[in-house]
PDB file of C-alpha atoms in Angstrom:
ATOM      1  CA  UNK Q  75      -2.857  -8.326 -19.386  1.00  0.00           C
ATOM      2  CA  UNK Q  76      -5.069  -8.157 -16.366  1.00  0.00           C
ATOM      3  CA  UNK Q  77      -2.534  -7.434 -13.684  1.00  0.00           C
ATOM      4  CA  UNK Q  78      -3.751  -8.341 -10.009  1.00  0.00           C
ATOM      5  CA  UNK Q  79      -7.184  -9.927  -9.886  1.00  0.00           C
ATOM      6  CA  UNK Q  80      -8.822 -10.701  -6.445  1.00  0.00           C
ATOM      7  CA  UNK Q  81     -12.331 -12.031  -5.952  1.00  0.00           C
ATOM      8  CA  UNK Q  82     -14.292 -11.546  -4.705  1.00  0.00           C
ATOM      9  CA  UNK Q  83     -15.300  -8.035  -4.845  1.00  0.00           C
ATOM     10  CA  UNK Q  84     -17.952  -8.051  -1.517  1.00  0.00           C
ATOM     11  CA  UNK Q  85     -18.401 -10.721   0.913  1.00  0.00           C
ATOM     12  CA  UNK Q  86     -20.405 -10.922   3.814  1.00  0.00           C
ATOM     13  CA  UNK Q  87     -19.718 -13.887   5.809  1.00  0.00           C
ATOM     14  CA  UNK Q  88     -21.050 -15.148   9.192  1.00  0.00           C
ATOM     15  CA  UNK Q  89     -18.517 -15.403  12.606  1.00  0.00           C
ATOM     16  CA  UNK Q  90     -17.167 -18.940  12.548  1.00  0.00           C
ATOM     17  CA  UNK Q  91     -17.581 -19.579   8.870  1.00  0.00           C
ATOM     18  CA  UNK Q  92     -14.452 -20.007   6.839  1.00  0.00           C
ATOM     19  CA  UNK Q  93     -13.386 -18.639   2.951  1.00  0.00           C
ATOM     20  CA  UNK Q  94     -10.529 -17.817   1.105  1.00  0.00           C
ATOM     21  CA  UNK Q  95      -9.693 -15.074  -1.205  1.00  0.00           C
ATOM     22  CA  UNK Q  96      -8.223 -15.389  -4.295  1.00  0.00           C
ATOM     23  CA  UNK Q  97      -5.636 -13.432  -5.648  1.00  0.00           C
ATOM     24  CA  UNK Q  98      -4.246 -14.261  -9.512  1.00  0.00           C
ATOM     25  CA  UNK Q  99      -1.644 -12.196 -11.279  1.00  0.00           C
ATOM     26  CA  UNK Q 100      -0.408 -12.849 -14.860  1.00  0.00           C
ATOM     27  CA  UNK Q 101       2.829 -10.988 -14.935  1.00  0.00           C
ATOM     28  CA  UNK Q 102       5.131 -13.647 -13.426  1.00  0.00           C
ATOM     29  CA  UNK Q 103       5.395 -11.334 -10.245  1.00  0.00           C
ATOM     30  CA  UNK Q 104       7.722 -13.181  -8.312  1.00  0.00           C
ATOM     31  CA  UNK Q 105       6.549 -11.280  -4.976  1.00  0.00           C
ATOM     32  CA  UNK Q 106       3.125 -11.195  -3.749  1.00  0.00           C
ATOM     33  CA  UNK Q 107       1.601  -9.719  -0.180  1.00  0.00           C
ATOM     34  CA  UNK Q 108      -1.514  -9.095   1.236  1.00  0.00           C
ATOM     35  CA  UNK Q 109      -2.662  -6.204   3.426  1.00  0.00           C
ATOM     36  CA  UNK Q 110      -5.554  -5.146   5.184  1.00  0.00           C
ATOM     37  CA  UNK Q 111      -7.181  -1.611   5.409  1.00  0.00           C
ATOM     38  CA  UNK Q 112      -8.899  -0.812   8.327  1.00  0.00           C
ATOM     39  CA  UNK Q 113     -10.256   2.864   9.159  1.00  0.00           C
ATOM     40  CA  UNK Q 114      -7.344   5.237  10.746  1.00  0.00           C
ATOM     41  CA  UNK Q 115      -5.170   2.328  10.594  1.00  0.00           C
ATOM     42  CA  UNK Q 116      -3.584   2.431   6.926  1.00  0.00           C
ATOM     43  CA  UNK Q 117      -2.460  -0.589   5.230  1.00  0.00           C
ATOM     44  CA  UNK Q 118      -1.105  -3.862   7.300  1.00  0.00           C
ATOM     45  CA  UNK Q 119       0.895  -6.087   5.845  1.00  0.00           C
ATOM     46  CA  UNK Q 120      -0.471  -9.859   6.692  1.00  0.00           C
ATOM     47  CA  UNK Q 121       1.633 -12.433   4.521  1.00  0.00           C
ATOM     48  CA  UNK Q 122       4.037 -12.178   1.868  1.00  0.00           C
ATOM     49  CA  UNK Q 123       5.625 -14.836  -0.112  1.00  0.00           C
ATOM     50  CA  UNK Q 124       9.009 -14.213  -2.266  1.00  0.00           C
ATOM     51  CA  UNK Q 125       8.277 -17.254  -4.561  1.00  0.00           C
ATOM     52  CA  UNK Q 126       6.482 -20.521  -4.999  1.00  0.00           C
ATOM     53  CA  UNK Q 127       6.686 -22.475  -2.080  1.00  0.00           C
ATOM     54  CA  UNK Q 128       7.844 -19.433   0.271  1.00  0.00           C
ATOM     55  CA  UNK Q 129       5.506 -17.554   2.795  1.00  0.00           C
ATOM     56  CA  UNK Q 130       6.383 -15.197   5.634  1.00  0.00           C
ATOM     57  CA  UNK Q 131       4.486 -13.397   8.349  1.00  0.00           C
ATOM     58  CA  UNK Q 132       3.666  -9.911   8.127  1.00  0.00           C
ATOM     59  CA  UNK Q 133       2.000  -7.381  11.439  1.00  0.00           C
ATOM     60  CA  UNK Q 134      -0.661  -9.234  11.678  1.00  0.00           C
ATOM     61  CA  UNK Q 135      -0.900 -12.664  10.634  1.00  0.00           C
ATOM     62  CA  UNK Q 136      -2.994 -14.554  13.378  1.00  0.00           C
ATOM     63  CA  UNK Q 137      -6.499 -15.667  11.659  1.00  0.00           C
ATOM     64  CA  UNK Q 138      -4.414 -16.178   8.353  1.00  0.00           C
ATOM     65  CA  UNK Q 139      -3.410 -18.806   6.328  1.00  0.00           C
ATOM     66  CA  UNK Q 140      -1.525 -18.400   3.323  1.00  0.00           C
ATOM     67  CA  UNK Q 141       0.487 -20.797   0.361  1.00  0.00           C
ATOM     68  CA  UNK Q 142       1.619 -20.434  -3.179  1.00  0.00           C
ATOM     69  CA  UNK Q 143       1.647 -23.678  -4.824  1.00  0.00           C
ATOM     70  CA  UNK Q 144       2.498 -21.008  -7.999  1.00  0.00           C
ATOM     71  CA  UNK Q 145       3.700 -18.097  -9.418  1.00  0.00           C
ATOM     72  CA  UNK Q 146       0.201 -16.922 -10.707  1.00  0.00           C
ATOM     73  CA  UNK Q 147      -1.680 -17.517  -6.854  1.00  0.00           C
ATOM     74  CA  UNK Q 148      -1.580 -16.639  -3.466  1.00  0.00           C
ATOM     75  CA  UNK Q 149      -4.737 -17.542  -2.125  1.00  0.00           C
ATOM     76  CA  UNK Q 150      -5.610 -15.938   1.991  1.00  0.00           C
ATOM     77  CA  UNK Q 151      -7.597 -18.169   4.057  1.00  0.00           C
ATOM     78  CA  UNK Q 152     -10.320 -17.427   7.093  1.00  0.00           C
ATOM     79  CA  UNK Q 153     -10.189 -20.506   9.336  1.00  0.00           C
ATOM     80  CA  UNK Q 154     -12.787 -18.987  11.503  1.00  0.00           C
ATOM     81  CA  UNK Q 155     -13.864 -15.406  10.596  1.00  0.00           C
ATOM     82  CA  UNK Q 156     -14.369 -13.450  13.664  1.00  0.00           C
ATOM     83  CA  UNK Q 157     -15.739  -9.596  13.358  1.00  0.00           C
ATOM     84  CA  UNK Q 158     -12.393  -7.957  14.070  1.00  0.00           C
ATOM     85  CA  UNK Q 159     -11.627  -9.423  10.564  1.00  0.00           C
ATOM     86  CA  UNK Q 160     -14.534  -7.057   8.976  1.00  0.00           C
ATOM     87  CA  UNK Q 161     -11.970  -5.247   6.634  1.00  0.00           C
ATOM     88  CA  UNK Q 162     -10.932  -4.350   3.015  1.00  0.00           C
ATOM     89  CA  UNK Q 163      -8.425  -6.782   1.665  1.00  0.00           C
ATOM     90  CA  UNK Q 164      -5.711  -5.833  -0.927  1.00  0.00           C
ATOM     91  CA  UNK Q 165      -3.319  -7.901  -2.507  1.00  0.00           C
ATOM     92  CA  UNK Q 166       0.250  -6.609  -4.293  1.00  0.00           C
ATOM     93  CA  UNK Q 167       2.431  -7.933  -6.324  1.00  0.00           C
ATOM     94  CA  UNK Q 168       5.702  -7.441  -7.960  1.00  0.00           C
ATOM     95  CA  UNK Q 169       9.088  -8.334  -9.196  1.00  0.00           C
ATOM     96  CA  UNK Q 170      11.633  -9.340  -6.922  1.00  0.00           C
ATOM     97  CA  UNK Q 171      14.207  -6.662  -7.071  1.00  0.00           C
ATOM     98  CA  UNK Q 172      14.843  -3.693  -5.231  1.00  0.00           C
ATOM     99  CA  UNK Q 173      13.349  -0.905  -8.097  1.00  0.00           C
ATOM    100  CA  UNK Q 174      10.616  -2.773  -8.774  1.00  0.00           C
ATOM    101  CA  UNK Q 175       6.817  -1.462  -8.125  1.00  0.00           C
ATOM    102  CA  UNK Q 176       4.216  -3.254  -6.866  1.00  0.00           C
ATOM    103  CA  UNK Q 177       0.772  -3.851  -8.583  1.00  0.00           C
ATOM    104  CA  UNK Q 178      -2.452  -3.972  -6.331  1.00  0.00           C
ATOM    105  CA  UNK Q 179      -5.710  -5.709  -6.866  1.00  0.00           C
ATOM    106  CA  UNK Q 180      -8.580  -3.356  -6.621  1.00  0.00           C
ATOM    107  CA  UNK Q 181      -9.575  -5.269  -3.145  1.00  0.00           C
ATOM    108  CA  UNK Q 182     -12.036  -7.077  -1.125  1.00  0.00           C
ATOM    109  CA  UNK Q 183     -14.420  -6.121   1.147  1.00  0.00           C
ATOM    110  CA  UNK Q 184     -14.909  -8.260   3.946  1.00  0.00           C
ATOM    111  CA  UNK Q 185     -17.817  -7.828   6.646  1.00  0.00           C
ATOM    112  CA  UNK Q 186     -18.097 -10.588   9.565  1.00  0.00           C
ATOM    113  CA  UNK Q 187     -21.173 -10.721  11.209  1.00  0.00           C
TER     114      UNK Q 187
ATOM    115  CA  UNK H  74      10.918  -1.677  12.662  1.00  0.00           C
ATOM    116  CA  UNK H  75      10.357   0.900  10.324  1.00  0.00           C
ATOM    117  CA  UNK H  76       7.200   3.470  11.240  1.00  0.00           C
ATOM    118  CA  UNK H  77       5.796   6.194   9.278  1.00  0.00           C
ATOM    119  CA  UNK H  78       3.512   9.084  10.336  1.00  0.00           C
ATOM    120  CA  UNK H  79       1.128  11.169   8.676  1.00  0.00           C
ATOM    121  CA  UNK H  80      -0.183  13.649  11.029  1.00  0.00           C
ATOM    122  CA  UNK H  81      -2.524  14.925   9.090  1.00  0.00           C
ATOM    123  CA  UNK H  82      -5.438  12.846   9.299  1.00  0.00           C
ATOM    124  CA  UNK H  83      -7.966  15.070   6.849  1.00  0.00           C
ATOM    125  CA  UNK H  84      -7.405  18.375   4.434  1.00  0.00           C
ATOM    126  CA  UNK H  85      -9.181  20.320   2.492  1.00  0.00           C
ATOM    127  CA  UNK H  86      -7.995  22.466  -0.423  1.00  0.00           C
ATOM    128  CA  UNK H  87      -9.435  24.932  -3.103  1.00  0.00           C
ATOM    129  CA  UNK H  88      -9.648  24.194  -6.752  1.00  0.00           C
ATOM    130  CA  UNK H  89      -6.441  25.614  -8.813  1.00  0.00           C
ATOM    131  CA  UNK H  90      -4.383  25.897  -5.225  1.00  0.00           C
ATOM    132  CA  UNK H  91      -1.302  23.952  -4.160  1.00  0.00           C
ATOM    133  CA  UNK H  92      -1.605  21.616  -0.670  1.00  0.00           C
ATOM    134  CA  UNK H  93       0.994  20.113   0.867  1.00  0.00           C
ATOM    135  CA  UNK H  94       0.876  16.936   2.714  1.00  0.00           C
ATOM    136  CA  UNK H  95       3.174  15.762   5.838  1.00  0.00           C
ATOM    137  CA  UNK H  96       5.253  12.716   6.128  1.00  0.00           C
ATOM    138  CA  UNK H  97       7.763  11.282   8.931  1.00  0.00           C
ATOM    139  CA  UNK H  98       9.136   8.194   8.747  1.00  0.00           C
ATOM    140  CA  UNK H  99      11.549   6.436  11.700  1.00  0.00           C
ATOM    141  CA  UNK H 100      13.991   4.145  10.308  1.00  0.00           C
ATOM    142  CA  UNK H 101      18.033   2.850  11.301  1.00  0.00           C
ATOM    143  CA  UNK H 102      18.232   1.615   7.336  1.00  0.00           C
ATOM    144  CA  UNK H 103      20.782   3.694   5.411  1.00  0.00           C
ATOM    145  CA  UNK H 104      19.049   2.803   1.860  1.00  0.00           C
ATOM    146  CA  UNK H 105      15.028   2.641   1.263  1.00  0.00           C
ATOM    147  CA  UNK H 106      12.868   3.429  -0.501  1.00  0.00           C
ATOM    148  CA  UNK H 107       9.774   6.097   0.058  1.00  0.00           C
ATOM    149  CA  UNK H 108       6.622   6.202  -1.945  1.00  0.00           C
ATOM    150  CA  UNK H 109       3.060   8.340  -2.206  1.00  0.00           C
ATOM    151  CA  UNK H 110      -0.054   6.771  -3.020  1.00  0.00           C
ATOM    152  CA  UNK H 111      -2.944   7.580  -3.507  1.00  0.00           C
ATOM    153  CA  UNK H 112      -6.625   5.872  -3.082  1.00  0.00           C
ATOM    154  CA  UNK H 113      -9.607   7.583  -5.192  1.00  0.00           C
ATOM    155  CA  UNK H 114     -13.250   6.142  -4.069  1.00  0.00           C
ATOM    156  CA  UNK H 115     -12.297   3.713  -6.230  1.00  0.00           C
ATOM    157  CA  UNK H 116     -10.547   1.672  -3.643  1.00  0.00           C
ATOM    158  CA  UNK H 117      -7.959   1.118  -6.533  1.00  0.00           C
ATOM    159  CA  UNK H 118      -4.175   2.087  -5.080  1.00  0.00           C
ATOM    160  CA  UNK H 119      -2.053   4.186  -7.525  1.00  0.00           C
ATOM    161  CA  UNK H 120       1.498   5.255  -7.101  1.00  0.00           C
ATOM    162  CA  UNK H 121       1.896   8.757  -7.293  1.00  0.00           C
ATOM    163  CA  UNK H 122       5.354   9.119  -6.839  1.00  0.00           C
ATOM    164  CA  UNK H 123       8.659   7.434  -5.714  1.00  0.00           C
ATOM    165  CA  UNK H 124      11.707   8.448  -3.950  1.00  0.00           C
ATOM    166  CA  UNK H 125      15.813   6.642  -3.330  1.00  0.00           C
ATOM    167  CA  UNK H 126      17.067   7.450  -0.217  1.00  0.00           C
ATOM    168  CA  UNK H 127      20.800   7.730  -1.797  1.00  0.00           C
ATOM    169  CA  UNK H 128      19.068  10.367  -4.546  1.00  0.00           C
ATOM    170  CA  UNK H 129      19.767  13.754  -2.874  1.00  0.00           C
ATOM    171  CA  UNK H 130      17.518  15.476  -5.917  1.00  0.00           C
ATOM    172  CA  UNK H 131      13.625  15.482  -4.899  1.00  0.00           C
ATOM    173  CA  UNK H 132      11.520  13.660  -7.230  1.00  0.00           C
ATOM    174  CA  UNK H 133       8.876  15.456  -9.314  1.00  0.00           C
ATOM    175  CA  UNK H 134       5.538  13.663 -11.613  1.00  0.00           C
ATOM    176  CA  UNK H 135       3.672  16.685 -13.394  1.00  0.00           C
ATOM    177  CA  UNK H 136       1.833  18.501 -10.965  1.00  0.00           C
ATOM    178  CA  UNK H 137       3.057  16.465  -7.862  1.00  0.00           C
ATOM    179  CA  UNK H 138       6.789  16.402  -6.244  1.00  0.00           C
ATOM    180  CA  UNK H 139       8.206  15.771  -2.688  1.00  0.00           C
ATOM    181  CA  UNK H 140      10.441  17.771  -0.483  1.00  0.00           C
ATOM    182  CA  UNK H 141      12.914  14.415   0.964  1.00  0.00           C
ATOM    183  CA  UNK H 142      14.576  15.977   3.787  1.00  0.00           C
ATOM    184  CA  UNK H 143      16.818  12.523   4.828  1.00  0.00           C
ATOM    185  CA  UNK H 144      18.142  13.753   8.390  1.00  0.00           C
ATOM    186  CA  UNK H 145      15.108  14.765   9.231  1.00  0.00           C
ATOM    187  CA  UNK H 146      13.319  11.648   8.526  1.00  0.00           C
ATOM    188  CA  UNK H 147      10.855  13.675   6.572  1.00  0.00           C
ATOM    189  CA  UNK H 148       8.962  13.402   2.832  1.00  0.00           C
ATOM    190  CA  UNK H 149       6.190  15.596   2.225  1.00  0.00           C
ATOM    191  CA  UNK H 150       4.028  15.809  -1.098  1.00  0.00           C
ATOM    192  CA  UNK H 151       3.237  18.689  -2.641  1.00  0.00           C
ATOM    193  CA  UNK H 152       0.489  19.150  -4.743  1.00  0.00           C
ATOM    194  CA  UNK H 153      -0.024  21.829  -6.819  1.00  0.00           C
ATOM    195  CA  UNK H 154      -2.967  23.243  -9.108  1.00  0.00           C
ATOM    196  CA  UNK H 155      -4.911  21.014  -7.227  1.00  0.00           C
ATOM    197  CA  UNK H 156      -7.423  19.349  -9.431  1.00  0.00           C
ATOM    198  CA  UNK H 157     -11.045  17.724  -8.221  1.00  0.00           C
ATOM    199  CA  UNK H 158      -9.692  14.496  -9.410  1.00  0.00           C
ATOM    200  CA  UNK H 159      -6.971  14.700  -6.488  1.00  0.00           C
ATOM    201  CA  UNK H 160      -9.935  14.063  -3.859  1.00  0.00           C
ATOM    202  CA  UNK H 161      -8.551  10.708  -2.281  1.00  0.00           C
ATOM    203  CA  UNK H 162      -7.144   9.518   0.700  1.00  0.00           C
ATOM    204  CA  UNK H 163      -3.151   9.422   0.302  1.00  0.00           C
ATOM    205  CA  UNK H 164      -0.756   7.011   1.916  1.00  0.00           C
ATOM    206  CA  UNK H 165       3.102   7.244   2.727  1.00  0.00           C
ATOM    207  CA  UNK H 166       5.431   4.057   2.208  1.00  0.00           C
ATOM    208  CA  UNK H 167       8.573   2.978   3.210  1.00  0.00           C
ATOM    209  CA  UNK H 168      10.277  -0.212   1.403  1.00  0.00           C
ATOM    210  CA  UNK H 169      13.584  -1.193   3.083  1.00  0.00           C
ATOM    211  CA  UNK H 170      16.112  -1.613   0.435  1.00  0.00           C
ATOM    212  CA  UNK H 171      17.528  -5.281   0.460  1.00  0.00           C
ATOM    213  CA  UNK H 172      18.655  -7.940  -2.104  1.00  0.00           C
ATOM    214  CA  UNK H 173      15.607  -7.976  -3.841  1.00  0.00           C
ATOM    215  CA  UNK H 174      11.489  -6.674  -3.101  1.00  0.00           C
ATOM    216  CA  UNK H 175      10.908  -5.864   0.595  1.00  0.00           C
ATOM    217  CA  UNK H 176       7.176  -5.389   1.929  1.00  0.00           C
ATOM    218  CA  UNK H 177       5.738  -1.546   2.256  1.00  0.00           C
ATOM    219  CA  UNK H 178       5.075   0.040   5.583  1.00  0.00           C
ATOM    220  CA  UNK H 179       2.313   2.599   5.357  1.00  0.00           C
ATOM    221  CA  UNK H 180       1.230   5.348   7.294  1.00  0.00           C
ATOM    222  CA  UNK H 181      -2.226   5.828   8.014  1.00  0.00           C
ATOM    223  CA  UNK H 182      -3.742   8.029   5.422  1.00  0.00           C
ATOM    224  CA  UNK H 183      -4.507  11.540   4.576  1.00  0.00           C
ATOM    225  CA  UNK H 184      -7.893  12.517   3.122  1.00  0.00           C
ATOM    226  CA  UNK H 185      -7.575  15.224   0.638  1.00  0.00           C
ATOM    227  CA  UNK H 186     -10.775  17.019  -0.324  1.00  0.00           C
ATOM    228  CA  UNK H 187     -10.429  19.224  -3.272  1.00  0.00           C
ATOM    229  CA  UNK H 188     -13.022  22.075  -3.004  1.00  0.00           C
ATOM    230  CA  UNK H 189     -14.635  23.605  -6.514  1.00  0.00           C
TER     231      UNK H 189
END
């Protein structure tokens, strides 16, 4: 049972250049988000999806993308990665109902030059 | 929208003594949800401890329990016999009760330094 899985673990990437980071779980969470961790700022919620096919907006989505073709992914795109996207990068997941926990990867860090 | 505060942005505590860490959330929900975690080096997040709004009783794990004070908006952790392995930064959360999962609003952090 690995739980959440993102990769990868370090990326450096250049401003304009696009990527996506993966996020896998293998507990049939129903429920998976991703947040960003910036310095003073805490955790922000970016996109969350209830189910296959179903994505919402979180606090700050612009320079996102998001699907989930599936239960096990929910992959985060850079379009166009501009240095105010420098950043660690966690994903969560969990069951969808109310007493459920979450689950979060062990992160991504993200530097835009 | 739901907001929570931790207005403690560092703290520092001696070996074997108990800390305890601030919490204020602003909400109109009648039923949530509030949660510590906490985030070793490591970078892995690990729930400490969670809390029902509707449960009047505070909630206790070992060494670490709350003081949920619902009028007030406020849920502190306490800590006690601090241990060097509680050096981390430590995050409230508030989930909004609904049908089924709801995302987490977190504060901005603590950092706890545990002092030999």
């Amino acid at each position: 049972n690995a739980g959440v899985t993102q990769t990868p673990k370090f990326q450096v990437l250049k401003t304009g250049q696009s990527m996506t980071l993966q996020c896998a779980q293998d507990m049939n969470h129903e429920y998976m988000s991703w947040y960003r961790q910036d310095p003073g700022m805490g955790l922000r919620l970016i996109h969350y999806s209830v189910g296959a096919g179903i994505t919402d907006q979180g606090e700050v989505p612009n320079g996102y993308n998001v699907s989930r073709s599936t239960t096990e992914d929910f992959p985060l795109r850079l379009l166009s990665a501009a240095p105010s996207q420098t950043s660690v990068y966690f994903c969560a997941s969990s069951y969808d109902r109310v007493d459920s926990g979450y689950t979060f990867g062990s992160g991504t860090r993200l530097t835009v030059v | 929208a739901q907001t929570v505060t931790q207005s403690q942005p560092e703290m520092s505590v001696q070996e074997a003594e108990t800390v305890t860490l601030s919490c204020t959330y602003d909400t109109s929900e009648s039923n949530y949800y509030l949660f510590w975690y906490k985030q070793p080096p490591s970078r892995q997040m690990i729930l400490v401890i969670r809390q029902e709004a509707y449960k009047q009783q505070n909630a206790t794990e070992n060494r670490f329990s709350v003081n949920f004070q619902k009028a007030a908006k406020s849920f502190s952790l306490k800590i006690s016999d601090s241990q060097l392995g509680d050096t981390a930064m430590y995050f409230c959360a508030f989930m909004k009760a609904g049908s089924g999962n709801t995302p987490l609003v977190f504060g901005k952090g603590t950092r706890l330094s545990v002092i030999a």
